[in-house]
CSV table of C-alpha atoms and ligand atoms in Angstrom, one decimal:
chain,number,residue,atom,x,y,z
A,9,MET,CA,17.4,-49.2,18.8
A,10,GLU,CA,16.0,-46.2,17.2
A,11,SER,CA,19.4,-44.6,16.5
A,12,SER,CA,18.4,-44.0,12.8
A,13,VAL,CA,16.0,-41.4,14.2
A,14,ILE,CA,18.9,-39.6,15.7
A,15,ALA,CA,21.1,-39.8,12.7
A,16,GLN,CA,18.8,-37.9,10.4
A,17,ASP,CA,16.7,-35.7,12.6
A,18,ARG,CA,16.5,-32.0,13.0
A,19,PHE,CA,18.1,-31.9,16.4
A,20,GLU,CA,21.6,-32.3,17.7
A,21,THR,CA,22.5,-33.8,21.1
A,22,ILE,CA,24.6,-31.9,23.6
A,23,ILE,CA,26.3,-33.9,26.3
A,24,GLY,CA,28.7,-32.8,29.1
A,25,LEU,CA,30.1,-35.2,31.7
A,26,GLU,CA,31.1,-34.9,35.3
A,27,VAL,CA,33.3,-37.6,36.5
A,28,HIS,CA,34.2,-38.3,40.2
A,29,VAL,CA,37.3,-40.4,40.7
A,30,GLN,CA,38.5,-41.9,44.0
A,31,LEU,CA,42.2,-41.5,44.3
A,32,LYS,CA,44.5,-44.3,45.2
A,33,THR,CA,46.1,-42.7,48.2
A,34,LYS,CA,47.0,-44.7,51.3
A,35,SER,CA,45.2,-42.2,53.6
A,36,LYS,CA,42.1,-40.1,53.4
A,37,MET,CA,41.9,-36.5,52.1
A,38,TYR,CA,41.8,-34.6,55.4
A,39,CYS,CA,42.9,-37.1,58.0
A,40,GLY,CA,45.3,-40.0,58.5
A,41,CYS,CA,42.7,-42.9,58.3
A,42,SER,CA,43.3,-45.6,55.8
A,43,ALA,CA,41.5,-44.9,52.5
A,44,ASP,CA,41.4,-48.7,51.7
A,45,TYR,CA,37.8,-49.3,52.8
A,46,ALA,CA,36.7,-51.9,50.3
A,47,ASN,CA,37.0,-55.0,52.6
A,48,ALA,CA,37.1,-53.3,55.9
A,49,THR,CA,34.7,-53.9,58.8
A,50,PRO,CA,32.2,-51.0,58.8
A,51,ASN,CA,33.2,-48.0,60.8
A,52,THR,CA,36.8,-49.1,61.6
A,53,HIS,CA,38.6,-46.6,59.4
A,54,VAL,CA,37.4,-43.6,61.2
A,55,CYS,CA,38.7,-40.8,63.5
A,56,PRO,CA,37.2,-37.6,64.9
A,57,VAL,CA,38.0,-35.7,61.7
A,58,CYS,CA,36.2,-38.0,59.2
A,59,LEU,CA,33.4,-38.6,61.8
A,60,GLY,CA,32.8,-34.9,61.7
A,61,MET,CA,33.3,-34.2,65.4
A,62,PRO,CA,33.4,-30.6,66.5
A,63,GLY,CA,36.7,-28.9,67.3
A,64,VAL,CA,38.9,-31.0,65.1
A,65,LEU,CA,41.1,-29.7,62.3
A,66,PRO,CA,41.5,-31.2,58.8
A,67,VAL,CA,45.0,-31.5,57.1
A,68,VAL,CA,45.3,-31.8,53.3
A,69,ASN,CA,46.7,-35.0,51.9
A,70,ARG,CA,49.7,-33.9,49.9
A,71,HIS,CA,49.6,-37.0,47.6
A,72,ALA,CA,46.0,-36.4,46.6
A,73,ILE,CA,47.0,-32.8,45.5
A,74,GLU,CA,49.9,-34.2,43.5
A,75,TYR,CA,47.6,-36.8,41.8
A,76,ALA,CA,45.1,-34.0,41.0
A,77,ILE,CA,47.9,-31.9,39.5
A,78,MET,CA,49.2,-34.9,37.5
A,79,THR,CA,45.7,-35.5,36.1
A,80,ALA,CA,45.1,-31.8,35.3
A,81,LEU,CA,48.5,-31.7,33.5
A,82,ALA,CA,47.6,-34.9,31.5
A,83,LEU,CA,44.3,-33.2,30.5
A,84,ASN,CA,46.2,-30.1,29.3
A,85,CYS,CA,44.8,-27.9,32.0
A,86,THR,CA,46.3,-24.7,33.4
A,87,ILE,CA,47.4,-25.3,37.0
A,88,SER,CA,46.3,-22.6,39.3
A,89,GLU,CA,49.1,-21.0,41.3
A,90,TYR,CA,46.6,-20.2,44.0
A,91,THR,CA,44.1,-22.8,45.0
A,92,LYS,CA,41.8,-23.0,48.0
A,93,PHE,CA,39.1,-25.1,49.7
A,94,ASP,CA,35.5,-24.3,50.2
A,95,ARG,CA,32.6,-25.7,52.2
A,96,LYS,CA,29.8,-27.0,50.2
A,97,ASN,CA,26.7,-27.2,52.5
A,98,TYR,CA,23.9,-29.6,52.1
A,99,PRO,CA,22.0,-31.7,54.7
A,100,TYR,CA,22.1,-35.4,54.0
A,101,PRO,CA,22.8,-38.3,56.4
A,102,ASP,CA,25.8,-39.5,54.4
A,103,LEU,CA,27.6,-36.2,55.0
A,104,MET,CA,29.1,-36.4,58.5
A,105,LYS,CA,30.0,-32.7,58.9
A,106,GLY,CA,26.9,-31.4,57.2
A,107,TYR,CA,29.2,-30.0,54.6
A,108,GLN,CA,31.8,-31.3,52.2
A,109,ILE,CA,35.2,-29.8,51.9
A,110,SER,CA,35.4,-29.1,48.1
A,111,GLN,CA,36.8,-26.4,45.8
A,112,TYR,CA,34.6,-23.8,44.4
A,113,ASP,CA,36.1,-20.8,42.6
A,114,ALA,CA,39.8,-21.7,42.7
A,115,PRO,CA,40.1,-25.3,41.5
A,116,ILE,CA,43.5,-27.0,40.9
A,117,GLY,CA,43.2,-27.2,37.1
A,118,THR,CA,41.2,-25.3,34.5
A,119,ASN,CA,40.7,-24.9,30.8
A,120,GLY,CA,42.1,-28.2,29.6
A,121,PHE,CA,41.1,-30.6,26.7
A,122,MET,CA,41.2,-34.2,25.6
A,123,THR,CA,41.1,-35.5,22.1
A,124,ILE,CA,38.7,-38.3,21.2
A,125,GLU,CA,38.1,-40.3,18.0
A,126,VAL,CA,34.8,-41.7,16.8
A,127,ASP,CA,34.6,-43.4,13.4
A,128,GLY,CA,38.0,-41.9,12.4
A,129,LYS,CA,36.9,-38.4,13.2
A,130,LYS,CA,38.9,-36.7,15.9
A,131,SER,CA,37.4,-34.0,18.1
A,132,LYS,CA,38.7,-31.9,21.0
A,133,VAL,CA,36.6,-32.0,24.1
A,134,GLY,CA,37.1,-29.2,26.6
A,135,ILE,CA,37.9,-29.9,30.3
A,136,THR,CA,36.3,-27.1,32.4
A,137,ARG,CA,38.0,-27.9,35.7
A,138,VAL,CA,39.7,-30.5,37.9
A,139,HIS,CA,39.3,-30.1,41.6
A,140,MET,CA,39.6,-32.0,44.9
A,141,GLU,CA,36.9,-32.9,47.4
A,142,GLU,CA,36.0,-35.8,49.7
A,143,ASP,CA,33.8,-38.9,49.4
A,144,VAL,CA,30.8,-39.3,51.7
A,145,ALA,CA,29.8,-42.2,54.0
A,146,LYS,CA,27.9,-45.2,52.7
A,147,LEU,CA,24.3,-45.7,53.6
A,148,VAL,CA,23.0,-49.2,53.5
A,149,HIS,CA,19.2,-49.5,53.4
A,150,ARG,CA,17.7,-52.5,55.1
A,151,THR,CA,14.1,-53.8,55.3
A,152,ASN,CA,12.9,-56.6,57.6
A,153,MET,CA,9.5,-57.9,58.6
A,154,VAL,CA,9.0,-55.1,61.1
A,155,GLU,CA,10.7,-52.0,59.7
A,156,SER,CA,12.9,-50.2,57.2
A,157,TYR,CA,16.1,-48.6,58.4
A,158,SER,CA,19.5,-47.3,57.2
A,159,LEU,CA,22.9,-48.2,58.4
A,160,VAL,CA,25.8,-45.8,58.1
A,161,ASP,CA,29.4,-46.9,57.3
A,162,VAL,CA,31.8,-44.0,57.6
A,163,ASN,CA,34.8,-45.8,56.2
A,164,ARG,CA,34.4,-44.2,52.8
A,165,SER,CA,33.8,-40.7,54.2
A,166,GLY,CA,36.8,-38.5,53.5
A,167,VAL,CA,38.3,-40.7,50.8
A,168,PRO,CA,40.0,-38.4,48.3
A,169,LEU,CA,37.6,-37.6,45.4
A,170,MET,CA,38.7,-35.8,42.3
A,171,GLU,CA,36.1,-34.2,40.1
A,172,ILE,CA,36.7,-33.7,36.4
A,173,VAL,CA,34.1,-31.5,34.8
A,174,GLY,CA,33.9,-31.6,31.0
A,175,GLU,CA,32.5,-29.0,28.6
A,176,PRO,CA,29.3,-29.7,26.8
A,177,ASP,CA,31.3,-30.6,23.7
A,178,LEU,CA,30.1,-34.2,23.2
A,179,ARG,CA,27.6,-34.7,20.4
A,180,SER,CA,26.5,-38.3,20.7
A,181,PRO,CA,26.3,-41.1,23.3
A,182,GLU,CA,29.2,-42.8,21.4
A,183,GLU,CA,31.4,-39.8,21.9
A,184,ALA,CA,30.5,-39.8,25.6
A,185,ARG,CA,31.6,-43.4,25.8
A,186,GLN,CA,34.8,-42.8,24.0
A,187,TYR,CA,35.5,-39.8,26.3
A,188,LEU,CA,35.0,-41.9,29.4
A,189,MET,CA,37.1,-44.8,28.1
A,190,LYS,CA,40.0,-42.4,27.2
A,191,LEU,CA,39.7,-40.6,30.6
A,192,ARG,CA,39.8,-43.9,32.4
A,193,SER,CA,42.8,-45.0,30.4
A,194,ILE,CA,44.6,-41.7,31.3
A,195,LEU,CA,43.9,-42.2,35.0
A,196,GLN,CA,45.1,-45.7,34.9
A,197,TYR,CA,48.3,-44.7,33.1
A,198,LEU,CA,48.9,-42.0,35.7
A,199,ASP,CA,48.2,-44.7,38.3
A,200,VAL,CA,46.3,-42.2,40.4
A,201,SER,CA,43.1,-44.4,40.6
A,202,THR,CA,41.8,-47.8,39.9
A,203,ALA,CA,39.2,-46.0,37.8
A,204,ASN,CA,36.8,-48.9,38.0
A,205,MET,CA,33.2,-48.0,37.3
A,206,GLU,CA,31.7,-51.2,38.7
A,207,GLU,CA,33.6,-50.8,42.0
A,208,GLY,CA,32.6,-47.2,42.2
A,209,SER,CA,36.1,-45.6,42.0
A,210,PHE,CA,35.0,-43.9,38.7
A,211,ARG,CA,31.5,-42.4,38.6
A,212,CYS,CA,29.9,-40.4,35.9
A,213,ASP,CA,26.9,-38.0,35.9
A,214,ALA,CA,25.8,-36.7,32.5
A,215,ASN,CA,24.1,-33.6,31.4
A,216,ILE,CA,22.2,-34.0,28.2
A,217,SER,CA,20.0,-31.7,26.1
A,218,ILE,CA,19.0,-31.3,22.5
A,219,ARG,CA,18.6,-28.3,20.3
A,220,PRO,CA,17.6,-27.6,16.7
A,221,THR,CA,20.6,-28.3,14.5
A,222,GLY,CA,22.4,-25.1,13.6
A,223,THR,CA,21.3,-23.1,16.6
A,224,LYS,CA,23.5,-22.0,19.3
A,225,GLU,CA,21.4,-21.6,22.5
A,226,PHE,CA,21.0,-24.3,25.0
A,227,MET,CA,17.7,-25.9,25.8
A,228,PRO,CA,16.9,-27.2,29.4
A,229,LYS,CA,19.3,-30.0,30.3
A,230,VAL,CA,18.6,-33.1,32.1
A,231,GLU,CA,21.1,-34.6,34.6
A,232,VAL,CA,21.3,-38.4,34.4
A,233,LYS,CA,22.7,-40.3,37.4
A,234,ASN,CA,23.0,-43.9,38.5
A,235,MET,CA,25.0,-45.3,35.7
A,236,ASN,CA,27.3,-48.0,36.8
A,237,SER,CA,29.1,-49.1,33.6
A,238,PHE,CA,30.2,-47.6,30.3
A,239,ARG,CA,27.3,-49.6,28.7
A,240,ALA,CA,24.9,-48.0,31.1
A,241,VAL,CA,26.1,-44.5,30.3
A,242,PHE,CA,25.7,-45.2,26.6
A,243,ARG,CA,22.2,-46.7,26.9
A,244,ALA,CA,21.0,-44.0,29.3
A,245,LEU,CA,22.1,-41.3,26.9
A,246,GLU,CA,20.6,-43.0,23.9
A,247,TYR,CA,17.4,-43.3,25.8
A,248,GLU,CA,17.4,-39.6,26.8
A,249,ALA,CA,18.4,-38.3,23.4
A,250,ILE,CA,15.3,-40.1,21.9
A,251,ARG,CA,13.0,-39.2,24.8
A,252,GLN,CA,13.8,-35.5,24.6
A,253,ARG,CA,13.3,-35.6,20.8
A,254,LYS,CA,9.9,-37.3,21.1
A,255,ALA,CA,8.8,-34.9,23.8
A,256,THR,CA,9.8,-31.8,21.9
A,257,GLU,CA,8.2,-33.1,18.7
A,258,THR,CA,4.9,-33.7,20.5
A,259,GLY,CA,5.0,-30.2,22.1
A,260,GLU,CA,5.9,-31.3,25.6
A,261,ARG,CA,8.2,-29.0,27.6
A,262,ILE,CA,11.5,-30.5,28.7
A,263,VAL,CA,12.1,-29.6,32.3
A,264,GLN,CA,15.4,-29.2,33.9
A,265,GLU,CA,15.6,-32.1,36.3
A,266,THR,CA,17.6,-35.0,37.6
A,267,ARG,CA,16.8,-38.4,36.2
A,268,GLY,CA,18.1,-41.8,37.4
A,269,TRP,CA,19.0,-44.6,35.0
A,270,VAL,CA,17.0,-47.8,35.9
A,271,GLU,CA,19.1,-50.6,34.4
A,272,GLU,CA,16.4,-53.3,34.5
A,273,LYS,CA,13.8,-51.1,32.7
A,274,GLY,CA,16.3,-49.6,30.3
A,275,GLN,CA,14.8,-46.1,31.2
A,276,THR,CA,15.6,-42.9,32.9
A,277,VAL,CA,13.1,-41.9,35.7
A,278,SER,CA,12.6,-38.4,37.1
A,279,GLN,CA,14.1,-38.0,40.5
A,280,ARG,CA,13.6,-34.4,41.4
A,281,SER,CA,13.2,-31.2,39.5
A,282,LYS,CA,16.2,-29.1,39.3
A,283,GLU,CA,15.0,-25.7,38.0
A,284,TYR,CA,18.0,-23.9,39.6
A,285,ALA,CA,21.4,-24.9,40.8
A,286,HIS,CA,21.4,-26.1,44.4
A,287,ASP,CA,22.0,-23.5,47.0
A,288,TYR,CA,25.1,-25.0,48.5
A,289,ARG,CA,26.1,-21.8,50.2
A,290,TYR,CA,29.7,-22.2,49.4
A,291,PHE,CA,32.2,-20.3,51.5
A,292,PRO,CA,35.9,-20.5,52.0
A,293,GLU,CA,37.0,-23.4,54.4
A,294,PRO,CA,38.3,-21.5,57.4
A,295,ASP,CA,40.2,-24.6,58.8
A,296,LEU,CA,42.5,-25.0,55.7
A,297,PRO,CA,44.9,-22.4,54.4
A,298,PRO,CA,44.9,-21.8,50.6
A,299,LEU,CA,47.6,-23.6,48.7
A,300,THR,CA,50.3,-22.0,46.6
A,301,LEU,CA,51.4,-24.3,43.7
A,302,ASP,CA,54.6,-22.8,42.6
A,303,ARG,CA,56.0,-23.3,39.1
A,304,GLN,CA,58.9,-25.4,40.2
A,305,THR,CA,56.7,-27.9,42.1
A,306,VAL,CA,54.4,-28.2,39.1
A,307,ASP,CA,57.3,-28.6,36.7
A,308,GLU,CA,58.7,-31.4,38.9
A,309,ILE,CA,55.4,-33.2,38.9
A,310,LYS,CA,55.2,-32.7,35.1
A,311,ALA,CA,58.6,-34.4,34.7
A,312,THR,CA,57.3,-37.5,36.5
A,313,LEU,CA,54.3,-38.1,34.1
A,314,PRO,CA,54.5,-41.4,32.4
A,315,GLU,CA,54.1,-41.8,28.6
A,316,MET,CA,50.4,-41.3,27.8
A,317,PRO,CA,48.3,-43.7,25.8
A,318,GLU,CA,48.3,-41.6,22.6
A,319,ALA,CA,52.1,-41.3,22.6
A,320,ARG,CA,52.6,-44.9,23.5
A,321,LYS,CA,50.3,-46.0,20.6
A,322,GLN,CA,52.4,-44.0,18.1
A,323,ARG,CA,55.6,-45.5,19.5
A,324,PHE,CA,54.1,-49.1,19.2
A,325,VAL,CA,53.3,-48.5,15.6
A,326,THR,CA,56.9,-47.4,14.8
A,327,GLU,CA,58.9,-49.5,17.2
A,328,TYR,CA,57.0,-52.8,16.8
A,329,ALA,CA,55.6,-52.4,13.3
A,330,LEU,CA,52.1,-52.9,14.6
A,331,PRO,CA,49.0,-51.8,12.7
A,332,ALA,CA,47.4,-48.7,14.2
A,333,TYR,CA,44.4,-50.7,15.2
A,334,ASP,CA,46.4,-53.3,17.2
A,335,ALA,CA,48.5,-50.6,18.8
A,336,ASP,CA,45.4,-48.8,19.9
A,337,LEU,CA,44.0,-51.9,21.6
A,338,LEU,CA,47.3,-52.8,23.1
A,339,THR,CA,47.7,-49.4,24.7
A,340,SER,CA,44.2,-48.9,25.8
A,341,SER,CA,45.2,-50.0,29.3
A,342,ARG,CA,48.5,-49.5,30.8
A,343,ALA,CA,48.5,-53.0,32.2
A,344,THR,CA,48.1,-54.4,28.7
A,345,ALA,CA,50.7,-52.2,27.2
A,346,ASP,CA,53.2,-53.1,30.0
A,347,TYR,CA,52.5,-56.8,29.7
A,348,TYR,CA,52.9,-56.6,25.9
A,349,GLU,CA,56.3,-54.8,26.1
A,350,LYS,CA,57.6,-57.2,28.7
A,351,LEU,CA,56.5,-60.1,26.5
A,352,VAL,CA,58.2,-58.7,23.4
A,353,GLY,CA,61.3,-58.1,25.6
A,354,THR,CA,61.6,-61.9,26.3
A,355,LYS,CA,61.9,-62.4,22.5
A,356,ALA,CA,59.9,-65.6,22.9
A,357,ALA,CA,57.4,-64.8,20.2
A,358,LYS,CA,58.1,-65.1,16.6
A,359,SER,CA,57.9,-61.4,16.2
A,360,ALA,CA,56.5,-58.3,18.0
A,361,ARG,CA,53.4,-58.5,15.9
A,362,ASP,CA,53.0,-62.2,16.8
A,363,ALA,CA,53.2,-61.3,20.5
A,364,GLY,CA,50.4,-58.7,19.9
A,365,ASN,CA,48.3,-61.3,18.1
A,366,TRP,CA,48.6,-63.6,21.0
A,367,LEU,CA,47.4,-61.0,23.5
A,368,LEU,CA,44.6,-59.6,21.3
A,369,GLY,CA,43.5,-63.1,20.2
A,370,PRO,CA,43.7,-66.1,22.6
A,371,ALA,CA,44.5,-64.1,25.7
A,372,SER,CA,41.7,-61.6,25.1
A,373,ALA,CA,39.3,-64.5,24.5
A,374,ILE,CA,40.2,-65.9,27.9
A,375,MET,CA,39.8,-62.5,29.6
A,376,ASN,CA,36.4,-62.0,28.0
A,377,GLN,CA,35.2,-65.5,28.8
A,378,HIS,CA,36.1,-65.0,32.5
A,379,ASN,CA,35.2,-61.3,32.6
A,380,ILE,CA,38.6,-60.2,33.9
A,381,ASP,CA,41.1,-57.5,32.9
A,382,MET,CA,44.8,-57.7,32.2
A,383,THR,CA,45.8,-57.0,35.8
A,384,GLU,CA,43.9,-60.1,36.9
A,385,PHE,CA,45.1,-62.1,33.8
A,386,SER,CA,48.7,-61.3,34.7
A,387,ARG,CA,48.2,-62.7,38.2
A,388,ARG,CA,47.1,-66.0,36.6
A,389,ILE,CA,49.7,-66.1,33.8
A,390,SER,CA,52.8,-64.1,34.3
A,391,VAL,CA,54.8,-62.7,31.4
A,392,GLU,CA,57.5,-65.3,32.0
A,393,GLN,CA,54.9,-68.1,31.9
A,394,PHE,CA,53.5,-66.8,28.6
A,395,ALA,CA,56.9,-66.5,27.2
A,396,GLY,CA,57.5,-70.1,28.2
A,397,LEU,CA,54.5,-71.1,26.1
A,398,LEU,CA,55.6,-69.0,23.1
A,399,THR,CA,59.1,-70.5,23.2
A,400,LEU,CA,57.6,-74.0,22.9
A,401,GLU,CA,55.6,-72.8,19.9
A,402,THR,CA,58.5,-70.9,18.2
A,403,LYS,CA,60.7,-74.0,18.6
A,404,ALA,CA,58.0,-76.1,17.1
A,405,VAL,CA,57.7,-78.4,20.2
A,406,ILE,CA,54.0,-77.7,19.9
A,407,ASN,CA,51.9,-76.3,17.1
A,408,THR,CA,49.8,-73.1,17.3
A,409,ALA,CA,46.5,-74.9,17.8
A,410,THR,CA,48.0,-76.9,20.7
A,411,ALA,CA,49.6,-73.8,22.1
A,412,LYS,CA,46.1,-72.1,22.4
A,413,THR,CA,44.7,-75.1,24.3
A,414,VAL,CA,47.8,-75.1,26.6
A,415,LEU,CA,47.2,-71.4,27.3
A,416,GLU,CA,43.7,-72.1,28.5
A,417,GLU,CA,45.0,-75.0,30.6
A,418,MET,CA,47.7,-72.7,32.1
A,419,PHE,CA,45.0,-70.2,33.0
A,420,THR,CA,42.9,-72.7,34.9
A,421,SER,CA,45.6,-74.8,36.4
A,422,GLY,CA,48.3,-72.2,37.0
A,423,LYS,CA,50.9,-74.7,35.7
A,424,ASN,CA,53.7,-73.8,33.3
A,425,ALA,CA,53.4,-74.7,29.6
A,426,ASP,CA,56.2,-77.2,29.5
A,427,MET,CA,54.7,-79.2,32.4
A,428,ILE,CA,51.3,-79.3,30.8
A,429,VAL,CA,52.8,-80.4,27.5
A,430,LYS,CA,54.8,-83.1,29.2
A,431,GLU,CA,51.9,-84.4,31.4
A,432,LYS,CA,49.4,-84.5,28.6
A,433,GLY,CA,51.8,-85.7,26.0
A,434,LEU,CA,51.0,-82.8,23.7
A,435,GLY,CA,54.5,-82.5,22.2
A,436,GLN,CA,54.3,-82.1,18.4
A,437,ILE,CA,55.0,-85.3,16.5
A,438,SER,CA,57.7,-84.4,14.0
A,439,ASP,CA,59.0,-87.9,13.4
A,440,SER,CA,57.6,-88.9,10.0
A,441,GLN,CA,57.1,-92.5,10.8
A,442,ALA,CA,54.4,-91.9,13.4
A,443,ILE,CA,52.8,-89.4,11.1
A,444,GLU,CA,53.0,-91.9,8.1
A,445,VAL,CA,50.9,-94.4,10.0
A,446,ALA,CA,48.2,-91.8,10.5
A,447,ILE,CA,48.4,-90.8,6.9
A,448,GLU,CA,48.0,-94.4,5.7
A,449,GLU,CA,44.9,-94.7,7.8
A,450,ALA,CA,43.4,-91.4,6.5
A,451,ILE,CA,44.0,-92.4,2.9
A,452,HIS,CA,42.3,-95.8,3.4
A,453,ALA,CA,39.3,-94.4,5.2
A,454,ASN,CA,38.6,-91.5,2.8
A,455,THR,CA,38.7,-92.8,-0.7
A,456,GLN,CA,36.4,-90.0,-2.0
A,457,ALA,CA,38.8,-87.2,-0.9
A,458,VAL,CA,41.7,-89.2,-2.3
A,459,ASN,CA,40.0,-89.5,-5.7
A,460,ASP,CA,39.0,-85.9,-5.7
A,461,PHE,CA,42.6,-84.9,-5.1
A,462,ARG,CA,43.8,-87.2,-7.8
A,463,ALA,CA,41.2,-85.8,-10.2
A,464,GLY,CA,42.8,-82.3,-9.7
A,465,LYS,CA,40.8,-80.9,-6.8
A,466,GLU,CA,43.8,-79.6,-4.8
A,467,THR,CA,41.7,-78.5,-1.9
A,468,ALA,CA,40.7,-82.0,-1.0
A,469,ILE,CA,44.1,-82.4,0.6
A,470,LYS,CA,43.0,-80.0,3.4
A,471,PHE,CA,40.3,-82.5,4.5
A,472,LEU,CA,42.9,-85.3,4.6
A,473,VAL,CA,45.3,-83.1,6.6
A,474,GLY,CA,42.5,-82.4,9.0
A,475,GLN,CA,41.8,-86.1,9.4
A,476,VAL,CA,45.5,-86.8,10.2
A,477,MET,CA,45.5,-83.9,12.7
A,478,LYS,CA,42.5,-85.3,14.4
A,479,ALA,CA,44.0,-88.8,14.6
A,480,THR,CA,47.2,-87.3,16.2
A,481,ARG,CA,45.1,-85.1,18.5
A,482,GLY,CA,46.5,-82.0,16.9
A,483,ARG,CA,50.1,-82.9,17.7
A,484,ALA,CA,51.4,-83.5,14.2
A,485,ASN,CA,53.3,-80.8,12.5
A,486,PRO,CA,50.7,-79.7,9.8
A,487,GLN,CA,53.4,-78.7,7.3
A,488,ILE,CA,55.0,-82.2,7.5
A,489,VAL,CA,51.6,-83.8,7.2
A,490,ASN,CA,50.8,-81.7,4.1
A,491,ASP,CA,54.1,-82.5,2.5
A,492,LEU,CA,54.0,-86.3,3.2
A,493,LEU,CA,50.4,-86.5,2.1
A,494,LYS,CA,51.1,-84.9,-1.2
A,495,LYS,CA,54.1,-87.2,-1.8
A,496,LYS,CA,52.0,-90.2,-1.1
A,497,LEU,CA,49.0,-89.2,-3.2
A,498,LYS,CA,51.2,-88.3,-6.1
A,499,GLY,CA,52.8,-91.7,-5.8
A,500,GLU,CA,56.2,-90.3,-5.2
B,29,LIG,ZN1,39.7,-40.2,59.8
């Protein structure tokens, strides 16, 4: 990548992100239809309201408003005492009513901030606003031998959508990535959304421009859409930052436009020029009364907020004596932090730090390998099952290396650790007679290593220990092997 170009050039990058988040409510934003559309048969979660029939009246989903207030509070926003809904008009086939019920000039939350950290440098990123709107229908484009056509699935139409608009305070693609990861983590902690980018419950549009370092005015910005992963956001912004620099340096004019990220090409492509903001002809939604969010209600919601990632990380460092880095990783998702605390609570691990190492080491390796998150991992291996494994290790029934293998086996078979150990005969051999047989064999078969050790090369013993471990299929207690080997070789 040409990131070195960015590091030392005359321009700085200005990025602002808009994030749309589907809320985890049971029903839709303005009607009683189920919002759980993921596996539903097309057009089954619909009613006259979300189908946009004339003469029907929307009703605001109270839980969605509460979730938006929770989010706004967690993002340090001021909660508006008076909030209202507005019609945002634009003609597109995925919009059933021909307009979206959104919020224009009186959003639920304003003027917040979030702190991010990149390379040890903390910075404050402003949150312009948090408001509520509704998702649109899904268009499925099909082509067969004869024709091309589009199918409409209205199940998604009306699902509560929260928009979080950030200030253009981000200065690099990496800061943008950190911002998104932190935001996702906050939403998951609040349990207001699954916040899954790949599944579309967390979507990001980015505004990016450059300007000569040290100046204050903004140059034309480009809106980048179509990014379906954190990696895609990062790559698209890197691409744009470089493209805009090259264009400016060769005297080309950057136009204000919308560009789509094309993953396969690794490029952004112009979609339509956006010289001016769309004329959405916003006007107050006549079918919904404005909402008054009184102090008491907001305070009550504030009292229900869970411990946020930042605070939890600090507590992990002091309560469990974890290094800050480990605490950061363990609190990055609420599911991981919860799993960790439950595991520590069982007292099965040798220490709280050891429990952390198990999750960040072997358990993370399994999650990466199978491309799953902690929520899925915990479905496969419960905290109790994990504790069962650690108990076997702590009590020296199995050694650490065997325990790691057993963990993998637990993941694939769903069996408990003790059953796997019993079935496969993996229990550690601690009785020295069995180990001595293996040691005798190792000494006979490896005269070179034996001579090296006797000649004073202490490290040669490691090789011999390895041979014994191999012969016992990793079941021998390495400490006992080491001690017995030394005794033997020294002729004691
Ligand atoms: Zn409906």
